[in-house]
Short mmCIF file of C-alpha atoms in Angstrom, two decimals:
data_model
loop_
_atom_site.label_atom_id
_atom_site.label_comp_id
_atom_site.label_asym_id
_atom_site.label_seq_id
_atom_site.Cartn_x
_atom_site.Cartn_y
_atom_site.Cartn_z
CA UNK D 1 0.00 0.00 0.00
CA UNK D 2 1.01 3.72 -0.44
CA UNK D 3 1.39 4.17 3.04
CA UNK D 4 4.33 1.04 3.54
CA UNK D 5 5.87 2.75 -0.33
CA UNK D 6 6.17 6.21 0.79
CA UNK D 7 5.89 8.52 3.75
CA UNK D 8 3.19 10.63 4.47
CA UNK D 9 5.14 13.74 3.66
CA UNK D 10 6.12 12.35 -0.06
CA UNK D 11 2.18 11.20 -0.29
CA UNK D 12 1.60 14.59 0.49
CA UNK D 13 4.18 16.55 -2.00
CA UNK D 14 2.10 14.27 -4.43
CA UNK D 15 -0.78 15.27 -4.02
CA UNK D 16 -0.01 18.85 -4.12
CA UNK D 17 1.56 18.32 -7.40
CA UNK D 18 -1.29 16.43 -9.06
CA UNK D 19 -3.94 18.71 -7.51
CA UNK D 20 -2.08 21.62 -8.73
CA UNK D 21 -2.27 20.73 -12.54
CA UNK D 22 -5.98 19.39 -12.06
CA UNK D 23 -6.50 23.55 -11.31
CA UNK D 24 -4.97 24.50 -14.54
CA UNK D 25 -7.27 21.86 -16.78
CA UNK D 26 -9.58 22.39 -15.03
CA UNK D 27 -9.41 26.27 -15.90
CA UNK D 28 -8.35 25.79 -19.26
CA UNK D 29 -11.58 23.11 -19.65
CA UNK D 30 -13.80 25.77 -17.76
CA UNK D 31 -16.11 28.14 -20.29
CA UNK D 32 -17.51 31.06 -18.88
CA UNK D 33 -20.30 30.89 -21.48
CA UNK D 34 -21.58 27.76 -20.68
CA UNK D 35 -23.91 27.84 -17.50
CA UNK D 36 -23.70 24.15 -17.12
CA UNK D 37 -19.78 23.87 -17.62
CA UNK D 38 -19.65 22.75 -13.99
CA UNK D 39 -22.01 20.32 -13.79
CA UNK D 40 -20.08 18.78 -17.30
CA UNK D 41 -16.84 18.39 -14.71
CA UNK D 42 -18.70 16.59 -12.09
CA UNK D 43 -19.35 14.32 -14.85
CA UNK D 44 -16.15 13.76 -15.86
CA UNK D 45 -14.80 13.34 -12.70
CA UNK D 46 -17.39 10.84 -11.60
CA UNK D 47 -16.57 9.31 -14.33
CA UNK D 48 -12.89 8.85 -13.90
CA UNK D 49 -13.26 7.69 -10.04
CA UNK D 50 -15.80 5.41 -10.63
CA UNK D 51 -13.05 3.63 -13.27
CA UNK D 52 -10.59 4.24 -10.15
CA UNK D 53 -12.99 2.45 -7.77
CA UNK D 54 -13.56 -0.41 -9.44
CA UNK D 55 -9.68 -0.95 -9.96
CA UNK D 56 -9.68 -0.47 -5.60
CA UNK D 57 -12.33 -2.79 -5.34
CA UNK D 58 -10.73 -5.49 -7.85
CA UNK D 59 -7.45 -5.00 -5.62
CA UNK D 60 -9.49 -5.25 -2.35
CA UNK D 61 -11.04 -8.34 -3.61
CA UNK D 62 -14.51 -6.45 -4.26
CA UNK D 63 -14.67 -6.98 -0.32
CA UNK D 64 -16.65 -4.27 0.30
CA UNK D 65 -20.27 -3.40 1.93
CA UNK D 66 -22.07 -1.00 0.17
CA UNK D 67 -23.17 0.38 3.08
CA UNK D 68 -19.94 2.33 3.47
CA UNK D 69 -21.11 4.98 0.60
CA UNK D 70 -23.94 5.83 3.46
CA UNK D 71 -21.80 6.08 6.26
CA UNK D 72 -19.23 7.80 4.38
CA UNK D 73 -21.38 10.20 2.89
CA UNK D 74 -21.04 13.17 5.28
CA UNK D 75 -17.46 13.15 4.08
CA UNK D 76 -18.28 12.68 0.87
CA UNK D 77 -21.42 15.27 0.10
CA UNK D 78 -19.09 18.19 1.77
CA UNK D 79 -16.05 16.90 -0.55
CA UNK D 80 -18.70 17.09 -3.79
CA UNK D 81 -20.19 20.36 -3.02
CA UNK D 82 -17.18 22.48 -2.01
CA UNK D 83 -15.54 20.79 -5.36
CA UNK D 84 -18.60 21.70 -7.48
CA UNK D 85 -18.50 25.51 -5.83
CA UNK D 86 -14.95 25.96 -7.17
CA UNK D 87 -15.96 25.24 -10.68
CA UNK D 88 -18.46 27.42 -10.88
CA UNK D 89 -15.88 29.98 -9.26
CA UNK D 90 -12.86 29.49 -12.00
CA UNK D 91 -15.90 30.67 -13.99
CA UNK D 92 -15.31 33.85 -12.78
CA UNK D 93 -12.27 33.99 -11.59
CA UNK D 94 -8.59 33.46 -12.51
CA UNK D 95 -6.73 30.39 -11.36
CA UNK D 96 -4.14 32.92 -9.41
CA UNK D 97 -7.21 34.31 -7.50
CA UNK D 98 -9.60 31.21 -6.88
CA UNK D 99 -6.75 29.28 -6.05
CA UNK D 100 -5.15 30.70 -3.09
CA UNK D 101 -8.39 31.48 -1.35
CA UNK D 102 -10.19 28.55 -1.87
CA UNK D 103 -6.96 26.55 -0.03
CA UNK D 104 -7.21 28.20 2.96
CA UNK D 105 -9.18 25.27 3.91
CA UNK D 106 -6.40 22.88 4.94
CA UNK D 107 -5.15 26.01 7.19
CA UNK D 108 -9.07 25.72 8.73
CA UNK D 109 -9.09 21.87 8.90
CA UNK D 110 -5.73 22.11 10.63
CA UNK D 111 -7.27 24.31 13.35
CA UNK D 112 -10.08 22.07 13.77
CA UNK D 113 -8.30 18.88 14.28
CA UNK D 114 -5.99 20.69 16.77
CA UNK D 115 -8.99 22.13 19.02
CA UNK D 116 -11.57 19.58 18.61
CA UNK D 117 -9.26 16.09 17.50
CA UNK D 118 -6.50 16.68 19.99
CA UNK D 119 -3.95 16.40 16.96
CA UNK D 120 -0.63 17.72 18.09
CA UNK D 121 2.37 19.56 16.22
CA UNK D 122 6.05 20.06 17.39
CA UNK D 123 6.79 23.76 17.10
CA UNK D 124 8.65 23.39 14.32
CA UNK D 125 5.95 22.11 12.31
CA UNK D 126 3.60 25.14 14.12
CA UNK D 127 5.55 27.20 13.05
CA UNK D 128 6.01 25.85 8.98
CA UNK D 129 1.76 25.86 9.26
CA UNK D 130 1.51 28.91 10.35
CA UNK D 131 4.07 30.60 7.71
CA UNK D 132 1.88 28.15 4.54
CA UNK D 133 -1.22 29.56 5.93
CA UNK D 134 -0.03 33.61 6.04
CA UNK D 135 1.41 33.09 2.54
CA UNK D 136 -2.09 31.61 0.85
CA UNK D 137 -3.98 34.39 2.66
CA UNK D 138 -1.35 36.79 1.19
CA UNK D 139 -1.67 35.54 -2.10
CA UNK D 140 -5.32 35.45 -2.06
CA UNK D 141 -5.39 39.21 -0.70
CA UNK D 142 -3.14 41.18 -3.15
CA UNK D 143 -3.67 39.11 -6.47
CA UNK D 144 -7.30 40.46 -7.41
CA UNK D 145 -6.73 44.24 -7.26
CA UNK D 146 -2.96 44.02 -8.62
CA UNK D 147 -4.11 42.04 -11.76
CA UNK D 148 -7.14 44.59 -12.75
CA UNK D 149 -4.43 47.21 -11.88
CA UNK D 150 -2.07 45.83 -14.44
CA UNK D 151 -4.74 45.31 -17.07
CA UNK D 152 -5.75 48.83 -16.67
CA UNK D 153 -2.31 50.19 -16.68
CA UNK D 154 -1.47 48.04 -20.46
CA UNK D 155 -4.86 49.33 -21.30
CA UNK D 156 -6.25 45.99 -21.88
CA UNK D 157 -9.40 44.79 -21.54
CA UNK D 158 -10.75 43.36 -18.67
CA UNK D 159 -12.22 39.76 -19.14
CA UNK D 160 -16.03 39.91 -18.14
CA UNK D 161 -15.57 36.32 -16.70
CA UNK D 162 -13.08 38.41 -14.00
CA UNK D 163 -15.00 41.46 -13.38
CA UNK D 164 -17.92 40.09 -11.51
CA UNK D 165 -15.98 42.11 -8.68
CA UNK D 166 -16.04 40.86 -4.96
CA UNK D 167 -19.33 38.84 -5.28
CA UNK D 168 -16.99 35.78 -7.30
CA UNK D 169 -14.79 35.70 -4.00
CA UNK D 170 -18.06 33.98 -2.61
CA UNK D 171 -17.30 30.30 -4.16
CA UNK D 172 -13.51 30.23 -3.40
CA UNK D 173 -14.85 31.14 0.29
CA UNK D 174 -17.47 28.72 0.50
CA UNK D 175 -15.13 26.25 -1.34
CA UNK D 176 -12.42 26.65 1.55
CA UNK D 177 -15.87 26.43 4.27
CA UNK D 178 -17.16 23.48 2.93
CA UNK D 179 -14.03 21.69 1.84
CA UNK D 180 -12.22 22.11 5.76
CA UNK D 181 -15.54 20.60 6.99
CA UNK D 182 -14.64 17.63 4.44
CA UNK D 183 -11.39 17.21 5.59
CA UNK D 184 -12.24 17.54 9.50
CA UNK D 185 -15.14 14.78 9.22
CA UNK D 186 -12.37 12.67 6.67
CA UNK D 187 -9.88 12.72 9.88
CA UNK D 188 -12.45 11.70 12.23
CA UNK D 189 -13.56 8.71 9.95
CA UNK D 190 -10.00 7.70 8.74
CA UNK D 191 -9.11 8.09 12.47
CA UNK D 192 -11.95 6.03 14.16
CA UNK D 193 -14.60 4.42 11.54
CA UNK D 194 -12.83 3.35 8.32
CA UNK D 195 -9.79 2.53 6.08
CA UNK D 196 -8.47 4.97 3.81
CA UNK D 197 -9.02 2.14 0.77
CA UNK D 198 -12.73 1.81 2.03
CA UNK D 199 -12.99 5.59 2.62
CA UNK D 200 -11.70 6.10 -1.38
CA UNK D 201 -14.06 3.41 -2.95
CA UNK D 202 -16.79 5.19 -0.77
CA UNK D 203 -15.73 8.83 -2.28
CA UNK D 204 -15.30 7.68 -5.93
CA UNK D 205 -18.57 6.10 -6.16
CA UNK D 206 -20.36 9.08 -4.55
CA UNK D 207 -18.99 11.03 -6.85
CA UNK D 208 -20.10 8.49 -9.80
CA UNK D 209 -23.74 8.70 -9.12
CA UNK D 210 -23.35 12.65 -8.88
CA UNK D 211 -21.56 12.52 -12.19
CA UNK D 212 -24.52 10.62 -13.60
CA UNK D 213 -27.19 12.58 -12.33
CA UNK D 214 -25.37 15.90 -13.39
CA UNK D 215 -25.02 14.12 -16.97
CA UNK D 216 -28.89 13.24 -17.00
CA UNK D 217 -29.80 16.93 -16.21
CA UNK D 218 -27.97 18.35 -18.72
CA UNK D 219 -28.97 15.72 -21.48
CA UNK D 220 -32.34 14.83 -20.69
CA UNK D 221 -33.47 17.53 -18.43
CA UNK D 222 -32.07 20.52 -20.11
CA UNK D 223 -31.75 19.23 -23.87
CA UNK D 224 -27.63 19.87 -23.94
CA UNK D 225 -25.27 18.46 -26.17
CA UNK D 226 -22.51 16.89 -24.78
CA UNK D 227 -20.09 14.56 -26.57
CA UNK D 228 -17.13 13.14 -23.52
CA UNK D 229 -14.62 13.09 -26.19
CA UNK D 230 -14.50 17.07 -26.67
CA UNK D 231 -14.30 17.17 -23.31
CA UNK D 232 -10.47 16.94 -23.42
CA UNK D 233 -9.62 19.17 -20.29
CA UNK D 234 -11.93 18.32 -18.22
CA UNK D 235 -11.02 14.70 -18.81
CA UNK D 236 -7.44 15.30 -18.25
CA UNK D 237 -8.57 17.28 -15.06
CA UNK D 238 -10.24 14.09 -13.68
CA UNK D 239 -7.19 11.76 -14.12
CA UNK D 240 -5.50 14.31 -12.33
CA UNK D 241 -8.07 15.15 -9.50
CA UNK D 242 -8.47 11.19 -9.02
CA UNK D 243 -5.10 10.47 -8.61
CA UNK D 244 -4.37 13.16 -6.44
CA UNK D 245 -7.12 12.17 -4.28
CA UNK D 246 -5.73 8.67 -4.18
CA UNK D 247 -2.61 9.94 -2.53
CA UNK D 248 -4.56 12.05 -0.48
CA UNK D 249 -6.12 9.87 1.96
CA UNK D 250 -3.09 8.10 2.87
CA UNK D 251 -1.34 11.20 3.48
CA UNK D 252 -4.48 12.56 5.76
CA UNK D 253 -4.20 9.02 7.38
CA UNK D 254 -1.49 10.57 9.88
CA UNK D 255 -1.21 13.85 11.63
CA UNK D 256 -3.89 15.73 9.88
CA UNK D 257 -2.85 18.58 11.77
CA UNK D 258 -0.29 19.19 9.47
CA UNK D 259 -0.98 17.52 6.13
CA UNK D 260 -4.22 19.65 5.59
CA UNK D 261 -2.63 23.03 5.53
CA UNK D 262 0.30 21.66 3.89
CA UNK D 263 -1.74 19.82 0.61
CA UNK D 264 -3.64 23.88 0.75
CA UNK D 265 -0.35 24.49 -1.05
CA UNK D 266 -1.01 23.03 -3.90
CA UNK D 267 -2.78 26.29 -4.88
CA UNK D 268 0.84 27.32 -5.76
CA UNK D 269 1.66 24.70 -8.42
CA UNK D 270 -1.30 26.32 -9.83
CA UNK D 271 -0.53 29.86 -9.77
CA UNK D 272 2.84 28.82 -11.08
CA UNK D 273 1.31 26.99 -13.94
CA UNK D 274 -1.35 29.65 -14.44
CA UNK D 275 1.80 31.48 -15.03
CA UNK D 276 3.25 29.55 -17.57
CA UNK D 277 0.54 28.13 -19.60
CA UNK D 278 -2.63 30.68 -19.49
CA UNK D 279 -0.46 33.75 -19.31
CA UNK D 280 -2.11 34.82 -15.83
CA UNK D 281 0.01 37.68 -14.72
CA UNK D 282 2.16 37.35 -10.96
CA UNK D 283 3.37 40.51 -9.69
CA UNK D 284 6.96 40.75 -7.18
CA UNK D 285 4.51 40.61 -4.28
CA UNK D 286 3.51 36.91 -5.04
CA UNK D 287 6.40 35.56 -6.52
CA UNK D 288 7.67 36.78 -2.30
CA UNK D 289 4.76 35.00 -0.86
CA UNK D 290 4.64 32.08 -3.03
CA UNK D 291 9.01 31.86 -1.86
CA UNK D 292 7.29 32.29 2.00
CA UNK D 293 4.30 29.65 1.13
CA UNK D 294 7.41 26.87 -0.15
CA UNK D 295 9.99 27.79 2.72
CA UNK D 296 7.10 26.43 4.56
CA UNK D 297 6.49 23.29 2.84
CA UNK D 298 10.71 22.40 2.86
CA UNK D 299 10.27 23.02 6.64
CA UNK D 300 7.56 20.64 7.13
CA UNK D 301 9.50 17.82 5.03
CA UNK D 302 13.11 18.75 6.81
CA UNK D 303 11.61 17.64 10.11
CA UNK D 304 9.74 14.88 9.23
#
């Protein structure tokens, strides 16, 4: 298993790399024209984990009671909807923005299994978390107003998809909201209730019958076209999002404390690649905080 291959900290660095180039397909897949681009994600995303689960399930020797999706589905329905909010938010919003803000949620999950768990941190690692979690708030603070400011200033125009002003800051919120509450309940279950190959079969095929009802409402309900196989992005997105959430559970299965606000970071990978590939503009004041936001994340694998 992943946890006897690698360590919880490589699990981790993992994840943040395949979650942060799930952000850019996802943004590159995302059309602000199309009102039911979001639900065509889910889709493809169910789709992808429900091929992942049945390859767990075939390794677990399809010893598995279905009654797990129920009991998992606290976990699961939080995970969904906080996923399904940032979609509609990269609607709106540029990777380099959405991002950062929406991540804050490992910094809240953190918090929560510290006052309510009991999970514990040596100072060292308090003081890496606490350095991550500054950074992604700075990030998320400046970027907005410095990239209309720079638009402005090269007299371009500004992309109606990103000048829905502060109302779009809404979803990344609620994402980071939702998504901390997904990745509190996840340590309680991983901790007390379930395995993390249980609590990943449970996840992906949650997310399979969301993908199929969100594909029935926009064929049969709504009359859509929609043909998988121009779906490139968002199908590349889903390999990505899947396998990062395979590595994900094992690396929540240990101090959770730590691991949540560290796998936030992934929102840099993003920004970075946001960067590269979309052109989204990073001004000196990020590059410093995404330096701060890494410094963090060496810290956290030096001690562990």
């Amino acid at each position: 298993e992943v946890n006897m291959i690698c360590s919880w900290y490589t699990a981790a660095v993992l994840t943040i790399i395949l979650r942060g180039i799930t952000v850019l397909f996802y943004k590159k897949g995302t059309d602000p024209n199309d009102k039911y681009s979001h639900l065509r994600i889910v889709f493809m995303v169910g789709l992808v984990m429900g091929i992942q689960a049945i390859f767990e399930l075939n390794k677990m020797g399809w010893a598995y009671d279905p009654i797990n999706i129920i009991k998992y589905l606290p976990v699961s329905s939080m995970y969904i909807l906080s996923m399904t909010l940032g979609y509609v938010g990269l609607r709106y919003l540029e990777v380099s923005i959405n991002s950062p803000v929406s991540n804050t949620s490992g910094a809240i999950a953190g918090i929560l299994a510290f006052l309510v768990l009991g999970k514990t941190m040596n100072l060292w690692q308090l003081g890496a978390v606490t350095i991550i979690t500054l950074g992604l708030i700075g990030i998320g603070i400046i970027e907005r107003d410095l990239a209309e400011e720079e638009k402005l200033s090269n007299n371009e125009k500004i992309d109606a998809k990103h000048k829905i002003g502060p109302l779009a800051l809404i979803f990344p919120i609620l994402y980071a909201v939702v998504d901390a509450l997904g990745t509190f309940l996840d340590d309680v279950y991983l901790s007390k209730l379930m395995s993390p190959e249980v609590a990943l079969v449970s996840y992906e095929l949650t997310f399979l019958f969301c993908g199929i009802l969100a594909y029935l409402y926009i064929t049969v309900v709504k009359k859509e076209k929609f043909n998988i196989f121009q779906e490139k992005d968002k199908g590349l997105a889903a390999i990505f999002e899947t396998a990062g959430q395979f590595f994900y559970v094992y690396a929540l299965d240990t101090n959770s404390v730590v691991v949540a606000p560290m796998i936030g970071t992934y929102s840099i990978v993003s920004v970075i690649l946001g960067r590269i590939f979309l052109r989204e503009k990073l001004s000196k004041k990020q590059y410093l905080f995404i330096a701060i936001v890494m410094s963090g994340v060496f810290i956290l694998g030096f001690f562990e």
